[in-house]
Amino acid sequence: MKISDLIITKLNPPVLSRYTIERQRLFDKLQTATQVGTNLISLHAPAGFGKTTLLSQWAKNKKNFGWYSLDQKDSDVRRFLKYFIAALDKIKEINGEEALAHLDSRISDDYEDIIRLIVNNIAEFSEQVCLVLDNFHLISGKHVTNVILELLYCAPKNLQIIIASRTVLNLSASSMIMPGSFLEITREDLRFNLEEVHQLLSRQMSSSVNDLLVQELLDKTEGWGAVLQLAIASRSKSQSLADFIHSFSGSTNEIAQYLAAAIFENLDQETQHFLLATCILDRFNTQVSSLVSGIKSTRQIIDRLEETNLFIVSLDVDRNWYKFHNIVREFLLKQLHSKKNIQLDSNYQRAYEWFLAEDLKEEAISYALEAGNVKDAIL
């Protein structure tokens, strides 16, 4: 197989929208990591936090930069290596044809000599080489991760791999990576700050915007980039910015459509049911969520949601209590009220009974009132 036989669009960064802003603080973090010789950078956050956009902007200003957009089929190591080599081959003076020819001729699953060829080709190149692996959360199994770790273990100083994923990278063999050669950029790093929201708004406003209004919008969206972008785009021209921000919520049509299409509708039915049943709760743990949802073991669902950075936020270091992202909760409540097969009153009543039994009376009262149970609310 020749490199030209592969799907070439998988090796190109996405085209940037003209509405994107440059996030200099994150560029600086990436640049510092490059200067100190960081071999592996991991960006992990939910959909819409700007991972791909940030790296596309970064790629635009870099030399010797390769890009590889992964899909589920790339969980096959042989296929992964073909595209990995092809991504490197696009960098001037790195010839991947030899490594690709060796790969095609192999029958066994031992890829040590292929990795050696890749590493040696990069080591012979005097300049910094950077390769982005986007959508890494679509990779299943450990084989591809193990190949990356093996590459990093013997990586030359001029190789940098950046992995963008909705899930935390499983570095079970992280001891193979030298100290100081790994950087994480998390959801907290990727959240938009006040200055960046000002930049977004300035693209649509002819005059400066009050800091208090910007802060209110930032608080409501919790810095979620895609939600911010969609929120700003959804404002009617006839509506003042102040009125729009005051009334903005997760039920805004554009936000709801984004959440439904990008995240919610791709979940399995049990997880969807769990989310719709428990979104009535201001906070929840495994016990109350199990009672309200009727799902016996909710720990696995909660762990899966937390692992994939979806919907929920842990409220304590022991990971006992959780809450929904504000915008997500509003979206889910809207979805919930559109369903006819979920008994809201009985779910609120179950929540009331659980919180009362735990002597959490203030919360118990609020759920009793939601259930229309005024008698029980008067404790």
Tab-separated table of C-alpha atoms in Angstrom:
chain	number	residue	atom	x	y	z
A	1	MET	CA	0.000	0.000	0.000
A	2	LYS	CA	1.113	3.517	-0.801
A	3	ILE	CA	0.403	6.561	1.328
A	4	SER	CA	-1.672	7.945	-1.530
A	5	ASP	CA	-4.059	4.991	-1.091
A	6	LEU	CA	-5.143	6.213	2.364
A	7	ILE	CA	-7.996	8.616	3.159
A	8	ILE	CA	-6.045	11.849	2.908
A	9	THR	CA	-8.645	13.992	4.719
A	10	LYS	CA	-7.851	12.118	7.946
A	11	LEU	CA	-4.428	13.733	7.758
A	12	ASN	CA	-5.624	17.346	7.471
A	13	PRO	CA	-6.594	19.675	10.354
A	14	PRO	CA	-10.211	20.904	10.203
A	15	VAL	CA	-10.818	24.215	8.466
A	16	LEU	CA	-11.112	26.986	11.030
A	17	SER	CA	-14.240	29.088	11.330
A	18	ARG	CA	-13.797	32.824	10.875
A	19	TYR	CA	-15.458	33.285	14.273
A	20	THR	CA	-12.725	31.537	16.254
A	21	ILE	CA	-10.540	33.560	18.571
A	22	GLU	CA	-6.892	33.001	19.378
A	23	ARG	CA	-6.433	31.808	22.953
A	24	GLN	CA	-2.952	33.083	23.654
A	25	ARG	CA	-2.729	31.699	27.196
A	26	LEU	CA	-3.176	28.163	25.832
A	27	PHE	CA	-0.773	28.798	22.962
A	28	ASP	CA	1.776	29.871	25.582
A	29	LYS	CA	1.238	26.635	27.512
A	30	LEU	CA	1.800	24.575	24.363
A	31	GLN	CA	4.818	26.647	23.381
A	32	THR	CA	6.426	26.272	26.809
A	33	ALA	CA	5.914	22.508	26.658
A	34	THR	CA	7.575	22.448	23.243
A	35	GLN	CA	10.549	24.497	24.399
A	36	VAL	CA	11.256	22.218	27.386
A	37	GLY	CA	11.030	19.085	25.241
A	38	THR	CA	7.701	17.679	26.432
A	39	ASN	CA	7.113	14.503	24.412
A	40	LEU	CA	3.420	13.957	25.224
A	41	ILE	CA	0.606	16.489	25.662
A	42	SER	CA	-2.873	15.252	26.506
A	43	LEU	CA	-5.958	17.452	26.034
A	44	HIS	CA	-9.085	15.912	27.541
A	45	ALA	CA	-12.481	17.569	27.941
A	46	PRO	CA	-16.093	17.021	26.820
A	47	ALA	CA	-17.283	17.729	23.294
A	48	GLY	CA	-17.323	21.429	22.470
A	49	PHE	CA	-14.541	22.626	24.776
A	50	GLY	CA	-12.373	23.668	21.822
A	51	LYS	CA	-9.718	20.943	21.764
A	52	THR	CA	-9.693	20.471	17.990
A	53	THR	CA	-10.045	24.201	17.288
A	54	LEU	CA	-7.131	25.058	19.566
A	55	LEU	CA	-4.856	22.478	17.947
A	56	SER	CA	-5.928	23.497	14.444
A	57	GLN	CA	-4.903	27.068	15.272
A	58	TRP	CA	-1.653	25.794	16.769
A	59	ALA	CA	-0.959	23.744	13.623
A	60	LYS	CA	-1.440	26.771	11.394
A	61	ASN	CA	1.541	28.516	12.952
A	62	LYS	CA	3.879	25.528	13.252
A	63	LYS	CA	6.417	23.888	10.972
A	64	ASN	CA	6.833	20.104	10.806
A	65	PHE	CA	3.332	19.478	12.041
A	66	GLY	CA	1.356	16.269	11.318
A	67	TRP	CA	-2.339	15.645	11.894
A	68	TYR	CA	-4.292	12.393	12.271
A	69	SER	CA	-8.067	12.377	12.915
A	70	LEU	CA	-8.936	8.980	14.352
A	71	ASP	CA	-12.120	6.942	14.084
A	72	GLN	CA	-13.221	3.622	15.600
A	73	LYS	CA	-11.566	1.577	12.834
A	74	ASP	CA	-8.202	2.978	13.885
A	75	SER	CA	-8.315	0.747	16.978
A	76	ASP	CA	-6.652	-1.808	14.697
A	77	VAL	CA	-2.915	-1.360	15.297
A	78	ARG	CA	-1.893	-2.044	11.710
A	79	ARG	CA	-4.338	0.544	10.387
A	80	PHE	CA	-3.288	3.003	13.105
A	81	LEU	CA	0.375	2.668	12.205
A	82	LYS	CA	-0.350	3.183	8.487
A	83	TYR	CA	-2.001	6.535	9.172
A	84	PHE	CA	0.540	7.460	11.852
A	85	ILE	CA	3.352	6.920	9.337
A	86	ALA	CA	1.407	8.779	6.641
A	87	ALA	CA	0.904	11.760	8.966
A	88	LEU	CA	4.655	11.898	9.587
A	89	ASP	CA	5.372	11.507	5.876
A	90	LYS	CA	3.589	14.808	5.208
A	91	ILE	CA	6.349	16.521	7.175
A	92	LYS	CA	9.175	17.601	4.874
A	93	GLU	CA	12.244	15.342	4.853
A	94	ILE	CA	10.568	12.516	6.824
A	95	ASN	CA	10.027	9.610	4.448
A	96	GLY	CA	7.469	7.100	5.681
A	97	GLU	CA	7.473	4.875	2.626
A	98	GLU	CA	10.106	2.480	4.017
A	99	ALA	CA	8.269	2.000	7.296
A	100	LEU	CA	4.988	1.558	5.423
A	101	ALA	CA	6.542	-1.072	3.149
A	102	HIS	CA	7.833	-2.998	6.170
A	103	LEU	CA	4.391	-2.777	7.753
A	104	ASP	CA	2.654	-4.162	4.660
A	105	SER	CA	5.053	-7.095	4.479
A	106	ARG	CA	4.577	-8.163	8.079
A	107	ILE	CA	2.425	-11.119	9.120
A	108	SER	CA	3.043	-11.096	12.879
A	109	ASP	CA	1.703	-8.542	15.364
A	110	ASP	CA	5.185	-7.604	16.570
A	111	TYR	CA	5.759	-4.037	15.436
A	112	GLU	CA	9.070	-3.368	17.180
A	113	ASP	CA	11.006	-2.959	13.937
A	114	ILE	CA	8.334	-0.594	12.575
A	115	ILE	CA	8.584	1.555	15.689
A	116	ARG	CA	12.380	1.509	15.334
A	117	LEU	CA	12.132	2.798	11.771
A	118	ILE	CA	9.705	5.554	12.794
A	119	VAL	CA	11.904	6.664	15.697
A	120	ASN	CA	15.102	6.597	13.627
A	121	ASN	CA	13.522	8.627	10.823
A	122	ILE	CA	12.478	11.303	13.309
A	123	ALA	CA	15.826	11.247	15.134
A	124	GLU	CA	17.664	11.895	11.847
A	125	PHE	CA	15.589	15.039	11.363
A	126	SER	CA	17.197	17.939	13.215
A	127	GLU	CA	14.046	19.991	13.804
A	128	GLN	CA	11.079	19.604	16.188
A	129	VAL	CA	8.374	17.219	14.942
A	130	CYS	CA	4.838	17.479	16.302
A	131	LEU	CA	1.983	15.048	15.613
A	132	VAL	CA	-1.647	15.538	16.718
A	133	LEU	CA	-3.884	12.506	17.313
A	134	ASP	CA	-7.421	13.891	17.385
A	135	ASN	CA	-10.577	12.104	18.664
A	136	PHE	CA	-8.543	9.526	20.578
A	137	HIS	CA	-11.614	8.625	22.678
A	138	LEU	CA	-12.861	6.619	19.682
A	139	ILE	CA	-10.019	4.130	20.122
A	140	SER	CA	-10.996	0.953	21.973
A	141	GLY	CA	-8.705	-1.573	23.611
A	142	LYS	CA	-5.133	-1.112	24.790
A	143	HIS	CA	-3.146	-2.030	21.680
A	144	VAL	CA	-2.901	1.439	20.146
A	145	THR	CA	-2.143	3.043	23.516
A	146	ASN	CA	0.612	0.502	24.087
A	147	VAL	CA	2.158	1.341	20.703
A	148	ILE	CA	2.156	5.052	21.592
A	149	LEU	CA	3.763	4.343	24.950
A	150	GLU	CA	6.426	2.221	23.266
A	151	LEU	CA	7.092	5.055	20.818
A	152	LEU	CA	7.396	7.529	23.666
A	153	TYR	CA	9.679	5.260	25.653
A	154	CYS	CA	12.314	5.417	22.910
A	155	ALA	CA	11.263	8.776	21.454
A	156	PRO	CA	13.945	11.225	20.342
A	157	LYS	CA	13.897	14.619	21.999
A	158	ASN	CA	12.500	16.279	18.892
A	159	LEU	CA	9.251	14.226	18.845
A	160	GLN	CA	6.093	15.631	20.402
A	161	ILE	CA	2.745	13.805	20.334
A	162	ILE	CA	-0.430	15.718	21.224
A	163	ILE	CA	-3.520	13.638	21.986
A	164	ALA	CA	-6.993	15.212	22.027
A	165	SER	CA	-9.750	13.133	23.593
A	166	ARG	CA	-13.085	13.364	25.397
A	167	THR	CA	-11.722	10.855	27.913
A	168	VAL	CA	-8.699	10.883	30.175
A	169	LEU	CA	-5.788	9.130	28.496
A	170	ASN	CA	-5.162	5.741	30.109
A	171	LEU	CA	-1.483	5.841	30.954
A	172	SER	CA	-1.301	2.570	32.855
A	173	ALA	CA	2.295	2.316	31.688
A	174	SER	CA	3.087	5.980	32.403
A	175	SER	CA	6.212	4.938	34.291
A	176	MET	CA	7.724	4.361	30.838
A	177	ILE	CA	7.554	8.088	30.177
A	178	MET	CA	10.381	10.198	31.537
A	179	PRO	CA	9.461	12.688	34.302
A	180	GLY	CA	8.742	16.156	32.933
A	181	SER	CA	7.927	14.862	29.463
A	182	PHE	CA	4.136	14.822	29.965
A	183	LEU	CA	1.645	17.706	30.100
A	184	GLU	CA	-2.127	17.573	30.681
A	185	ILE	CA	-4.512	20.271	29.470
A	186	THR	CA	-7.861	19.650	31.118
A	187	ARG	CA	-11.414	20.931	30.952
A	188	GLU	CA	-10.525	23.547	33.564
A	189	ASP	CA	-7.717	24.868	31.363
A	190	LEU	CA	-9.957	24.908	28.280
A	191	ARG	CA	-12.825	26.821	29.897
A	192	PHE	CA	-13.157	30.303	28.434
A	193	ASN	CA	-12.218	33.121	30.796
A	194	LEU	CA	-13.607	36.650	31.047
A	195	GLU	CA	-11.181	38.128	28.515
A	196	GLU	CA	-11.932	35.406	25.953
A	197	VAL	CA	-15.700	35.855	26.291
A	198	HIS	CA	-15.150	39.576	25.730
A	199	GLN	CA	-13.343	38.696	22.501
A	200	LEU	CA	-16.214	36.486	21.365
A	201	LEU	CA	-18.770	39.186	22.058
A	202	SER	CA	-16.698	41.931	20.445
A	203	ARG	CA	-17.070	40.171	17.092
A	204	GLN	CA	-20.799	40.885	17.186
A	205	MET	CA	-20.975	44.103	19.184
A	206	SER	CA	-20.009	47.545	17.943
A	207	SER	CA	-19.431	48.861	21.458
A	208	SER	CA	-17.756	47.526	24.585
A	209	VAL	CA	-19.710	45.187	26.857
A	210	ASN	CA	-20.166	45.606	30.580
A	211	ASP	CA	-17.958	43.244	32.595
A	212	LEU	CA	-20.883	42.222	34.820
A	213	LEU	CA	-22.899	41.056	31.817
A	214	VAL	CA	-19.946	39.115	30.450
A	215	GLN	CA	-19.401	37.510	33.847
A	216	GLU	CA	-23.081	36.520	34.029
A	217	LEU	CA	-22.866	34.808	30.643
A	218	LEU	CA	-19.618	33.141	31.676
A	219	ASP	CA	-21.212	31.860	34.898
A	220	LYS	CA	-24.248	30.478	33.081
A	221	THR	CA	-22.188	28.624	30.497
A	222	GLU	CA	-19.356	27.695	32.889
A	223	GLY	CA	-16.872	28.562	30.161
A	224	TRP	CA	-18.041	25.826	27.778
A	225	GLY	CA	-16.789	27.120	24.431
A	226	ALA	CA	-19.373	25.547	22.096
A	227	VAL	CA	-22.239	26.619	24.339
A	228	LEU	CA	-20.865	30.171	24.467
A	229	GLN	CA	-20.546	30.316	20.688
A	230	LEU	CA	-24.055	28.963	20.131
A	231	ALA	CA	-25.514	31.199	22.814
A	232	ILE	CA	-24.073	34.333	21.240
A	233	ALA	CA	-25.183	33.227	17.772
A	234	SER	CA	-28.732	32.562	19.002
A	235	ARG	CA	-29.375	36.154	20.133
A	236	SER	CA	-31.996	37.961	18.111
A	237	LYS	CA	-30.834	41.257	16.589
A	238	SER	CA	-33.853	42.951	18.117
A	239	GLN	CA	-32.980	41.737	21.622
A	240	SER	CA	-30.597	43.733	23.775
A	241	LEU	CA	-27.525	41.903	24.998
A	242	ALA	CA	-28.542	42.481	28.622
A	243	ASP	CA	-32.025	41.015	28.106
A	244	PHE	CA	-30.586	38.080	26.220
A	245	ILE	CA	-28.004	37.217	28.874
A	246	HIS	CA	-30.518	37.580	31.714
A	247	SER	CA	-32.933	35.190	29.984
A	248	PHE	CA	-30.351	32.775	28.572
A	249	SER	CA	-30.568	29.125	29.657
A	250	GLY	CA	-29.883	25.627	28.418
A	251	SER	CA	-33.312	25.484	26.827
A	252	THR	CA	-32.222	27.896	24.085
A	253	ASN	CA	-33.023	26.067	20.842
A	254	GLU	CA	-29.500	26.116	19.428
A	255	ILE	CA	-27.986	24.875	22.692
A	256	ALA	CA	-30.541	22.082	23.012
A	257	GLN	CA	-29.936	20.987	19.436
A	258	TYR	CA	-26.188	20.914	19.987
A	259	LEU	CA	-26.425	18.864	23.180
A	260	ALA	CA	-28.925	16.462	21.640
A	261	ALA	CA	-26.989	15.913	18.423
A	262	ALA	CA	-23.436	15.909	19.764
A	263	ILE	CA	-23.864	14.060	23.021
A	264	PHE	CA	-27.234	12.928	24.348
A	265	GLU	CA	-28.598	11.048	21.347
A	266	ASN	CA	-25.401	9.008	21.039
A	267	LEU	CA	-25.757	7.512	24.516
A	268	ASP	CA	-27.299	4.110	25.204
A	269	GLN	CA	-30.927	3.979	26.403
A	270	GLU	CA	-30.083	3.104	29.999
A	271	THR	CA	-27.760	6.108	30.306
A	272	GLN	CA	-30.349	8.375	28.694
A	273	HIS	CA	-32.962	7.127	31.169
A	274	PHE	CA	-30.550	7.681	34.078
A	275	LEU	CA	-29.865	11.264	32.986
A	276	LEU	CA	-33.521	12.126	32.472
A	277	ALA	CA	-34.571	10.599	35.793
A	278	THR	CA	-31.824	12.127	37.937
A	279	CYS	CA	-31.678	15.611	36.407
A	280	ILE	CA	-34.425	16.622	38.868
A	281	LEU	CA	-31.833	16.386	41.647
A	282	ASP	CA	-29.718	19.373	42.668
A	283	ARG	CA	-27.063	16.870	43.692
A	284	PHE	CA	-26.957	13.105	43.744
A	285	ASN	CA	-25.014	10.045	44.784
A	286	THR	CA	-25.333	6.385	43.837
A	287	GLN	CA	-28.056	5.668	46.397
A	288	VAL	CA	-30.538	8.417	45.583
A	289	SER	CA	-29.875	8.180	41.841
A	290	SER	CA	-30.587	4.444	41.972
A	291	LEU	CA	-33.834	5.024	43.865
A	292	VAL	CA	-35.048	7.762	41.531
A	293	SER	CA	-33.984	6.098	38.269
A	294	GLY	CA	-34.943	2.554	39.200
A	295	ILE	CA	-31.524	1.339	38.013
A	296	LYS	CA	-29.997	-1.023	40.571
A	297	SER	CA	-26.349	-0.225	39.963
A	298	THR	CA	-25.763	3.399	39.039
A	299	ARG	CA	-22.100	3.406	40.022
A	300	GLN	CA	-21.048	2.083	36.636
A	301	ILE	CA	-23.070	4.729	34.801
A	302	ILE	CA	-21.697	7.514	36.988
A	303	ASP	CA	-18.130	6.254	36.567
A	304	ARG	CA	-18.608	6.071	32.801
A	305	LEU	CA	-20.000	9.606	32.637
A	306	GLU	CA	-17.197	10.923	34.812
A	307	GLU	CA	-14.534	9.022	32.880
A	308	THR	CA	-15.766	10.414	29.585
A	309	ASN	CA	-16.151	13.969	30.933
A	310	LEU	CA	-19.867	13.944	30.112
A	311	PHE	CA	-22.576	15.925	31.875
A	312	ILE	CA	-21.572	15.589	35.523
A	313	VAL	CA	-19.141	17.237	37.916
A	314	SER	CA	-17.822	15.646	41.100
A	315	LEU	CA	-18.522	17.675	44.236
A	316	ASP	CA	-16.042	16.024	46.588
A	317	VAL	CA	-12.635	14.378	46.458
A	318	ASP	CA	-14.115	11.044	47.537
A	319	ARG	CA	-16.408	11.079	44.468
A	320	ASN	CA	-19.548	10.461	46.464
A	321	TRP	CA	-21.642	13.447	45.387
A	322	TYR	CA	-22.181	14.835	41.908
A	323	LYS	CA	-24.111	17.560	40.136
A	324	PHE	CA	-25.014	18.212	36.526
A	325	HIS	CA	-23.322	20.906	34.475
A	326	ASN	CA	-25.794	23.823	34.710
A	327	ILE	CA	-26.520	24.088	30.992
A	328	VAL	CA	-26.767	20.316	30.622
A	329	ARG	CA	-29.258	20.098	33.471
A	330	GLU	CA	-31.508	22.715	31.939
A	331	PHE	CA	-31.375	20.867	28.624
A	332	LEU	CA	-32.207	17.551	30.306
A	333	LEU	CA	-35.108	19.050	32.242
A	334	LYS	CA	-36.576	20.351	29.010
A	335	GLN	CA	-36.204	16.893	27.471
A	336	LEU	CA	-37.722	15.330	30.570
A	337	HIS	CA	-40.835	17.490	30.463
A	338	SER	CA	-41.361	16.511	26.838
A	339	LYS	CA	-41.530	12.821	27.805
A	340	LYS	CA	-44.849	11.331	28.826
A	341	ASN	CA	-43.611	8.027	30.184
A	342	ILE	CA	-41.641	9.376	33.160
A	343	GLN	CA	-43.647	10.020	36.324
A	344	LEU	CA	-42.205	13.237	37.663
A	345	ASP	CA	-44.260	13.412	40.851
A	346	SER	CA	-43.295	9.894	41.918
A	347	ASN	CA	-39.616	10.600	41.213
A	348	TYR	CA	-39.734	13.761	43.302
A	349	GLN	CA	-41.502	11.787	46.039
A	350	ARG	CA	-38.767	9.134	46.038
A	351	ALA	CA	-36.150	11.888	46.293
A	352	TYR	CA	-38.066	13.419	49.207
A	353	GLU	CA	-38.182	10.115	51.059
A	354	TRP	CA	-34.476	9.426	50.570
A	355	PHE	CA	-33.283	12.872	51.675
A	356	LEU	CA	-35.632	12.783	54.671
A	357	ALA	CA	-34.290	9.371	55.736
A	358	GLU	CA	-30.780	10.811	55.534
A	359	ASP	CA	-31.893	13.730	57.749
A	360	LEU	CA	-31.265	16.197	54.943
A	361	LYS	CA	-34.478	18.034	55.696
A	362	GLU	CA	-34.018	21.219	53.684
A	363	GLU	CA	-33.499	19.257	50.490
A	364	ALA	CA	-36.275	16.844	51.402
A	365	ILE	CA	-38.761	19.705	51.717
A	366	SER	CA	-37.923	21.079	48.274
A	367	TYR	CA	-38.576	17.690	46.653
A	368	ALA	CA	-41.825	17.244	48.584
A	369	LEU	CA	-43.028	20.572	47.223
A	370	GLU	CA	-42.021	19.587	43.677
A	371	ALA	CA	-44.034	16.390	44.129
A	372	GLY	CA	-47.072	18.466	45.167
A	373	ASN	CA	-46.878	16.896	48.608
A	374	VAL	CA	-47.523	19.952	50.731
A	375	LYS	CA	-48.424	17.870	53.790
A	376	ASP	CA	-44.996	16.195	53.959
A	377	ALA	CA	-43.265	19.497	53.193
A	378	ILE	CA	-44.555	20.872	56.512
A	379	LEU	CA	-42.108	18.982	58.759
